[in-house]
GROMACS .gro file of C-alpha atoms in nm:
model
  342
    1UNK     CA    1  -1.380   2.004   0.570
    2UNK     CA    2  -1.099   2.101   0.370
    3UNK     CA    3  -0.731   2.057   0.555
    4UNK     CA    4  -0.397   2.070   0.458
    5UNK     CA    5  -0.205   1.788   0.458
    6UNK     CA    6   0.128   1.730   0.666
    7UNK     CA    7   0.457   1.739   0.486
    8UNK     CA    8   0.645   1.452   0.687
    9UNK     CA    9   0.997   1.451   0.695
   10UNK     CA   10   1.303   1.173   0.822
   11UNK     CA   11   1.622   1.197   0.892
   12UNK     CA   12   1.909   1.003   1.016
   13UNK     CA   13   1.647   0.884   1.204
   14UNK     CA   14   1.739   0.598   1.406
   15UNK     CA   15   1.621   0.341   1.670
   16UNK     CA   16   1.721   0.138   1.886
   17UNK     CA   17   1.533  -0.111   2.194
   18UNK     CA   18   1.829  -0.226   2.425
   19UNK     CA   19   2.098  -0.377   2.172
   20UNK     CA   20   1.841  -0.499   1.892
   21UNK     CA   21   1.818  -0.227   1.624
   22UNK     CA   22   1.523  -0.158   1.537
   23UNK     CA   23   1.528   0.147   1.293
   24UNK     CA   24   1.855   0.217   1.094
   25UNK     CA   25   1.922   0.610   0.864
   26UNK     CA   26   1.580   0.695   0.765
   27UNK     CA   27   1.583   0.924   0.559
   28UNK     CA   28   1.232   0.998   0.423
   29UNK     CA   29   1.015   1.273   0.305
   30UNK     CA   30   0.598   1.246   0.245
   31UNK     CA   31   0.473   1.544   0.047
   32UNK     CA   32   0.173   1.765   0.195
   33UNK     CA   33  -0.169   1.569   0.063
   34UNK     CA   34   0.020   1.271  -0.074
   35UNK     CA   35  -0.012   0.864   0.003
   36UNK     CA   36   0.273   0.701   0.133
   37UNK     CA   37   0.263   0.312   0.169
   38UNK     CA   38   0.479   0.156   0.386
   39UNK     CA   39   0.515  -0.176   0.273
   40UNK     CA   40   0.711  -0.483   0.490
   41UNK     CA   41   0.761  -0.816   0.640
   42UNK     CA   42   0.738  -0.884   0.995
   43UNK     CA   43   0.987  -0.806   1.152
   44UNK     CA   44   1.057  -0.519   0.884
   45UNK     CA   45   1.009  -0.206   1.156
   46UNK     CA   46   0.739  -0.044   1.023
   47UNK     CA   47   0.503  -0.013   1.310
   48UNK     CA   48   0.806   0.085   1.438
   49UNK     CA   49   0.820   0.407   1.242
   50UNK     CA   50   0.445   0.409   1.251
   51UNK     CA   51   0.493   0.455   1.651
   52UNK     CA   52   0.845   0.740   1.541
   53UNK     CA   53   0.598   0.977   1.379
   54UNK     CA   54   0.282   1.097   1.615
   55UNK     CA   55   0.587   1.045   2.002
   56UNK     CA   56   0.479   0.730   2.114
   57UNK     CA   57   0.909   0.669   2.081
   58UNK     CA   58   1.142   0.873   2.051
   59UNK     CA   59   1.429   0.879   1.800
   60UNK     CA   60   1.747   0.691   1.994
   61UNK     CA   61   1.896   0.996   1.677
   62UNK     CA   62   1.780   1.110   1.449
   63UNK     CA   63   1.465   1.395   1.346
   64UNK     CA   64   1.162   1.360   1.230
   65UNK     CA   65   1.019   1.604   1.120
   66UNK     CA   66   0.603   1.735   1.067
   67UNK     CA   67   0.592   2.101   0.851
   68UNK     CA   68   0.951   2.173   0.942
   69UNK     CA   69   0.919   2.163   1.258
   70UNK     CA   70   1.102   1.833   1.538
   71UNK     CA   71   0.862   1.644   1.831
   72UNK     CA   72   1.162   1.492   1.879
   73UNK     CA   73   1.265   1.768   2.157
   74UNK     CA   74   0.839   1.791   2.245
   75UNK     CA   75   0.732   1.798   2.613
   76UNK     CA   76   0.413   1.553   2.677
   77UNK     CA   77   0.196   1.855   2.664
   78UNK     CA   78   0.327   1.980   2.337
   79UNK     CA   79   0.341   1.623   2.187
   80UNK     CA   80  -0.040   1.578   2.321
   81UNK     CA   81  -0.106   1.964   2.116
   82UNK     CA   82   0.056   1.721   1.805
   83UNK     CA   83  -0.195   1.387   1.850
   84UNK     CA   84  -0.489   1.643   1.748
   85UNK     CA   85  -0.313   1.686   1.446
   86UNK     CA   86  -0.268   1.309   1.366
   87UNK     CA   87  -0.534   1.059   1.299
   88UNK     CA   88  -0.511   0.708   1.388
   89UNK     CA   89  -0.639   0.444   1.186
   90UNK     CA   90  -0.650   0.036   1.376
   91UNK     CA   91  -0.652  -0.312   1.226
   92UNK     CA   92  -0.866  -0.418   1.506
   93UNK     CA   93  -1.092  -0.044   1.481
   94UNK     CA   94  -1.018  -0.052   1.884
   95UNK     CA   95  -1.393   0.060   1.929
   96UNK     CA   96  -1.521   0.147   2.256
   97UNK     CA   97  -1.818  -0.190   2.300
   98UNK     CA   98  -1.992   0.024   2.554
   99UNK     CA   99  -2.015   0.343   2.418
  100UNK     CA  100  -2.294   0.327   2.048
  101UNK     CA  101  -2.107   0.470   1.736
  102UNK     CA  102  -2.176   0.757   1.716
  103UNK     CA  103  -2.033   0.801   2.080
  104UNK     CA  104  -1.666   0.634   1.943
  105UNK     CA  105  -1.634   0.966   1.728
  106UNK     CA  106  -1.728   1.194   2.071
  107UNK     CA  107  -1.464   1.058   2.226
  108UNK     CA  108  -1.179   1.274   2.119
  109UNK     CA  109  -1.372   1.551   2.076
  110UNK     CA  110  -1.428   1.515   2.416
  111UNK     CA  111  -1.117   1.447   2.534
  112UNK     CA  112  -1.063   1.826   2.330
  113UNK     CA  113  -1.349   1.972   2.567
  114UNK     CA  114  -1.574   2.076   2.333
  115UNK     CA  115  -2.013   2.143   2.398
  116UNK     CA  116  -2.112   1.889   2.388
  117UNK     CA  117  -2.394   1.945   2.127
  118UNK     CA  118  -2.101   2.114   1.913
  119UNK     CA  119  -1.972   1.779   1.884
  120UNK     CA  120  -2.245   1.514   1.864
  121UNK     CA  121  -2.315   1.752   1.492
  122UNK     CA  122  -1.897   1.681   1.458
  123UNK     CA  123  -1.998   1.311   1.479
  124UNK     CA  124  -2.285   1.287   1.283
  125UNK     CA  125  -2.184   1.444   1.063
  126UNK     CA  126  -1.912   1.243   0.987
  127UNK     CA  127  -2.075   0.947   0.999
  128UNK     CA  128  -2.308   1.041   0.686
  129UNK     CA  129  -1.944   1.136   0.518
  130UNK     CA  130  -1.874   0.729   0.585
  131UNK     CA  131  -2.141   0.640   0.521
  132UNK     CA  132  -2.219   0.524   0.923
  133UNK     CA  133  -2.558   0.781   0.867
  134UNK     CA  134  -2.807   0.565   0.981
  135UNK     CA  135  -2.573   0.339   1.243
  136UNK     CA  136  -2.553   0.599   1.496
  137UNK     CA  137  -2.681   0.429   1.742
  138UNK     CA  138  -2.576   0.081   1.697
  139UNK     CA  139  -2.298  -0.116   1.945
  140UNK     CA  140  -1.950  -0.246   1.833
  141UNK     CA  141  -2.153  -0.594   1.808
  142UNK     CA  142  -2.452  -0.483   1.617
  143UNK     CA  143  -2.117  -0.374   1.287
  144UNK     CA  144  -2.007  -0.514   1.075
  145UNK     CA  145  -1.571  -0.559   1.056
  146UNK     CA  146  -1.547  -0.326   0.727
  147UNK     CA  147  -1.843  -0.086   0.957
  148UNK     CA  148  -1.592  -0.078   1.257
  149UNK     CA  149  -1.353   0.030   1.060
  150UNK     CA  150  -1.527   0.291   0.878
  151UNK     CA  151  -1.652   0.403   1.254
  152UNK     CA  152  -1.193   0.395   1.359
  153UNK     CA  153  -1.261   0.645   1.060
  154UNK     CA  154  -1.476   0.871   1.128
  155UNK     CA  155  -1.328   0.941   1.488
  156UNK     CA  156  -1.036   0.970   1.308
  157UNK     CA  157  -1.130   1.274   1.122
  158UNK     CA  158  -1.270   1.423   1.434
  159UNK     CA  159  -1.026   1.659   1.558
  160UNK     CA  160  -0.972   1.710   1.144
  161UNK     CA  161  -0.630   1.580   1.129
  162UNK     CA  162  -0.368   1.680   0.803
  163UNK     CA  163  -0.230   1.373   0.953
  164UNK     CA  164  -0.371   1.011   0.900
  165UNK     CA  165  -0.135   0.740   0.997
  166UNK     CA  166  -0.342   0.375   0.934
  167UNK     CA  167  -0.173   0.091   1.126
  168UNK     CA  168  -0.319  -0.280   0.884
  169UNK     CA  169  -0.644  -0.099   0.869
  170UNK     CA  170  -0.774  -0.353   0.640
  171UNK     CA  171  -0.563  -0.679   0.726
  172UNK     CA  172  -0.931  -0.784   0.925
  173UNK     CA  173  -1.117  -0.781   0.628
  174UNK     CA  174  -1.221  -0.953   0.359
  175UNK     CA  175  -1.127  -0.837  -0.002
  176UNK     CA  176  -1.433  -0.642  -0.146
  177UNK     CA  177  -1.496  -0.452   0.226
  178UNK     CA  178  -1.109  -0.349   0.229
  179UNK     CA  179  -1.165  -0.253  -0.079
  180UNK     CA  180  -1.489  -0.028  -0.024
  181UNK     CA  181  -1.211   0.142   0.301
  182UNK     CA  182  -0.944   0.177   0.077
  183UNK     CA  183  -1.199   0.423  -0.178
  184UNK     CA  184  -1.295   0.570   0.200
  185UNK     CA  185  -0.966   0.681   0.184
  186UNK     CA  186  -0.901   0.805  -0.118
  187UNK     CA  187  -1.089   0.968  -0.121
  188UNK     CA  188  -1.115   1.158   0.268
  189UNK     CA  189  -0.734   1.198   0.075
  190UNK     CA  190  -0.935   1.411  -0.244
  191UNK     CA  191  -1.130   1.626  -0.062
  192UNK     CA  192  -0.983   1.669   0.223
  193UNK     CA  193  -0.648   1.701   0.147
  194UNK     CA  194  -0.477   1.464   0.423
  195UNK     CA  195  -0.208   1.303   0.412
  196UNK     CA  196  -0.188   0.935   0.459
  197UNK     CA  197   0.101   0.710   0.615
  198UNK     CA  198  -0.050   0.301   0.518
  199UNK     CA  199   0.117   0.057   0.714
  200UNK     CA  200   0.076  -0.264   0.559
  201UNK     CA  201   0.287  -0.638   0.431
  202UNK     CA  202   0.025  -0.687   0.103
  203UNK     CA  203   0.147  -0.471  -0.193
  204UNK     CA  204  -0.227  -0.533  -0.357
  205UNK     CA  205  -0.337  -0.215  -0.080
  206UNK     CA  206  -0.076  -0.025  -0.209
  207UNK     CA  207  -0.143  -0.130  -0.572
  208UNK     CA  208  -0.510  -0.010  -0.447
  209UNK     CA  209  -0.463   0.363  -0.273
  210UNK     CA  210  -0.080   0.476  -0.280
  211UNK     CA  211   0.068   0.697  -0.463
  212UNK     CA  212   0.444   0.646  -0.331
  213UNK     CA  213   0.554   0.336  -0.107
  214UNK     CA  214   0.831   0.293   0.029
  215UNK     CA  215   0.976  -0.082   0.115
  216UNK     CA  216   1.182  -0.161   0.493
  217UNK     CA  217   1.305  -0.422   0.523
  218UNK     CA  218   1.510  -0.526   0.875
  219UNK     CA  219   1.439  -0.159   0.951
  220UNK     CA  220   1.633   0.004   0.673
  221UNK     CA  221   1.450   0.135   0.403
  222UNK     CA  222   1.568  -0.049   0.127
  223UNK     CA  223   1.311   0.111  -0.186
  224UNK     CA  224   1.138   0.415  -0.296
  225UNK     CA  225   0.922   0.517  -0.595
  226UNK     CA  226   0.600   0.580  -0.751
  227UNK     CA  227   0.382   0.254  -0.718
  228UNK     CA  228   0.372   0.190  -1.096
  229UNK     CA  229   0.810   0.258  -1.087
  230UNK     CA  230   0.861  -0.043  -0.881
  231UNK     CA  231   0.533  -0.254  -0.952
  232UNK     CA  232   0.721  -0.250  -1.335
  233UNK     CA  233   1.059  -0.205  -1.255
  234UNK     CA  234   1.120  -0.379  -0.853
  235UNK     CA  235   1.473  -0.230  -0.792
  236UNK     CA  236   1.517  -0.489  -0.417
  237UNK     CA  237   1.469  -0.845  -0.496
  238UNK     CA  238   1.231  -0.748  -0.124
  239UNK     CA  239   1.064  -0.563  -0.415
  240UNK     CA  240   0.988  -0.804  -0.628
  241UNK     CA  241   0.884  -1.055  -0.428
  242UNK     CA  242   0.577  -0.755  -0.320
  243UNK     CA  243   0.508  -0.735  -0.634
  244UNK     CA  244   0.455  -1.052  -0.785
  245UNK     CA  245   0.266  -1.154  -0.476
  246UNK     CA  246   0.042  -0.874  -0.579
  247UNK     CA  247  -0.019  -0.977  -0.880
  248UNK     CA  248   0.037  -1.303  -0.907
  249UNK     CA  249   0.214  -1.275  -1.271
  250UNK     CA  250   0.402  -1.594  -1.229
  251UNK     CA  251   0.199  -2.000  -1.224
  252UNK     CA  252   0.282  -2.151  -0.936
  253UNK     CA  253   0.207  -2.523  -0.776
  254UNK     CA  254  -0.077  -2.727  -0.978
  255UNK     CA  255  -0.090  -2.348  -1.181
  256UNK     CA  256   0.270  -2.472  -1.267
  257UNK     CA  257   0.270  -2.817  -1.345
  258UNK     CA  258  -0.074  -2.787  -1.589
  259UNK     CA  259   0.159  -2.489  -1.790
  260UNK     CA  260   0.494  -2.714  -1.794
  261UNK     CA  261   0.324  -3.040  -1.882
  262UNK     CA  262   0.130  -2.857  -2.201
  263UNK     CA  263   0.491  -2.861  -2.328
  264UNK     CA  264   0.725  -2.560  -2.529
  265UNK     CA  265   0.955  -2.321  -2.405
  266UNK     CA  266   0.835  -2.112  -2.131
  267UNK     CA  267   0.908  -1.731  -2.021
  268UNK     CA  268   0.796  -1.468  -1.892
  269UNK     CA  269   0.831  -1.121  -1.990
  270UNK     CA  270   0.716  -0.807  -1.849
  271UNK     CA  271   0.427  -0.553  -2.034
  272UNK     CA  272   0.425  -0.192  -1.943
  273UNK     CA  273   0.269   0.134  -2.164
  274UNK     CA  274   0.636   0.064  -2.375
  275UNK     CA  275   0.571  -0.311  -2.476
  276UNK     CA  276   0.416  -0.372  -2.742
  277UNK     CA  277   0.287  -0.733  -2.755
  278UNK     CA  278   0.206  -0.758  -3.160
  279UNK     CA  279   0.609  -0.694  -3.165
  280UNK     CA  280   0.689  -0.964  -2.970
  281UNK     CA  281   0.518  -1.227  -3.109
  282UNK     CA  282   0.649  -1.079  -3.450
  283UNK     CA  283   0.984  -1.096  -3.326
  284UNK     CA  284   0.858  -1.450  -3.307
  285UNK     CA  285   0.706  -1.562  -3.597
  286UNK     CA  286   1.066  -1.437  -3.717
  287UNK     CA  287   1.253  -1.706  -3.653
  288UNK     CA  288   0.988  -1.931  -3.674
  289UNK     CA  289   0.823  -1.946  -3.344
  290UNK     CA  290   0.468  -1.891  -3.190
  291UNK     CA  291   0.451  -1.724  -2.890
  292UNK     CA  292   0.095  -1.844  -2.700
  293UNK     CA  293   0.036  -1.693  -2.357
  294UNK     CA  294   0.013  -1.951  -2.144
  295UNK     CA  295  -0.064  -1.781  -1.742
  296UNK     CA  296  -0.041  -1.374  -1.625
  297UNK     CA  297  -0.287  -1.103  -1.687
  298UNK     CA  298  -0.181  -0.737  -1.741
  299UNK     CA  299  -0.302  -0.500  -1.546
  300UNK     CA  300  -0.341  -0.097  -1.479
  301UNK     CA  301  -0.129  -0.003  -1.144
  302UNK     CA  302  -0.174   0.487  -1.136
  303UNK     CA  303  -0.290   0.442  -1.462
  304UNK     CA  304   0.029   0.230  -1.641
  305UNK     CA  305  -0.017  -0.104  -1.836
  306UNK     CA  306   0.215  -0.350  -1.616
  307UNK     CA  307   0.236  -0.731  -1.595
  308UNK     CA  308   0.444  -1.050  -1.625
  309UNK     CA  309   0.323  -1.303  -1.826
  310UNK     CA  310   0.426  -1.641  -1.955
  311UNK     CA  311   0.443  -1.756  -2.312
  312UNK     CA  312   0.495  -2.057  -2.442
  313UNK     CA  313   0.738  -2.105  -2.758
  314UNK     CA  314   0.631  -2.385  -3.030
  315UNK     CA  315   0.789  -2.405  -3.366
  316UNK     CA  316   0.430  -2.218  -3.617
  317UNK     CA  317   0.295  -2.430  -3.853
  318UNK     CA  318   0.442  -2.469  -4.176
  319UNK     CA  319   0.821  -2.321  -4.074
  320UNK     CA  320   1.042  -2.496  -4.214
  321UNK     CA  321   1.307  -2.422  -3.894
  322UNK     CA  322   1.227  -2.346  -3.585
  323UNK     CA  323   1.481  -2.173  -3.366
  324UNK     CA  324   1.360  -2.111  -2.997
  325UNK     CA  325   1.719  -1.963  -2.857
  326UNK     CA  326   1.668  -1.696  -3.202
  327UNK     CA  327   1.324  -1.591  -3.073
  328UNK     CA  328   1.388  -1.549  -2.697
  329UNK     CA  329   1.699  -1.356  -2.785
  330UNK     CA  330   1.421  -1.172  -3.025
  331UNK     CA  331   1.147  -1.101  -2.771
  332UNK     CA  332   1.461  -1.014  -2.533
  333UNK     CA  333   1.599  -0.704  -2.753
  334UNK     CA  334   1.163  -0.565  -2.630
  335UNK     CA  335   1.096  -0.627  -2.320
  336UNK     CA  336   1.299  -0.809  -1.974
  337UNK     CA  337   1.283  -1.238  -1.982
  338UNK     CA  338   1.327  -1.460  -1.743
  339UNK     CA  339   1.301  -1.871  -1.804
  340UNK     CA  340   1.102  -2.001  -1.635
  341UNK     CA  341   1.256  -2.338  -1.510
  342UNK     CA  342   1.099  -2.659  -1.421
   0.00000   0.00000   0.00000
């Protein structure tokens, strides 16, 4: 089950619904076999963008290219053929309640006219692949949320697509099940070579699976890059908000009150592969200060270290003079520094 992934391109794409602008000057390329996470808050234009890919919406202007072919001018018959190469994974699974798991997986093969015995074998193979070989006769009401989504993924793979579109595919799932589903999608990408476009509002989902990401705001793509780049050095305010949410790198609420109540000067620093934490401690010590970690953590993003730590600067034991201003300036020579305001 190895496919060649689709190359996807948006060129000067615009979409209006009457007087409402949904997408503005979208320019983006997704390489074959890549996983792209498209993230944005509600109303950012994510769902409109994904509907452009499968031809459910037509551009007002611009192009959507799949392997170099502009789909905007395709007839409905041509689009039906195109959609056999595109698998859709939905937020709420969209399974037929009157069909058991294997018949749900068979459904697109029925539409394609595949003989019954052949489609049954294909559906069983896919259920085995997603870890539900023993649930073939189970109906949706007998399955957990994660199992339903696995059936949905198996169905999306039935026609051997070269492109998977996942629209908020994990937002209805608990964190543990989300991790399992993301692991399955990553396996599909690696073993089958399928290109995946993942629409989400959750930065931790992007962090868990994507190669690159695009951030949308008010119908615009405002930032793109490899996931570790956006996490470590977001270029936009919305990018920074998403990164902060995913890593919980700043104390908030009662955590913030607790951190501040212990005294000292508080600063938040960025940690990445180029930052030596021991050097930061030495920089503080050279000005009579001790730097201790008050909050935060360092995580791996695409096999690279990244995190944000809140440091507490206090007078070092035995120091004749403590100059916290100089200590902060010395640390700022080594990494990004922000004051934690009260």
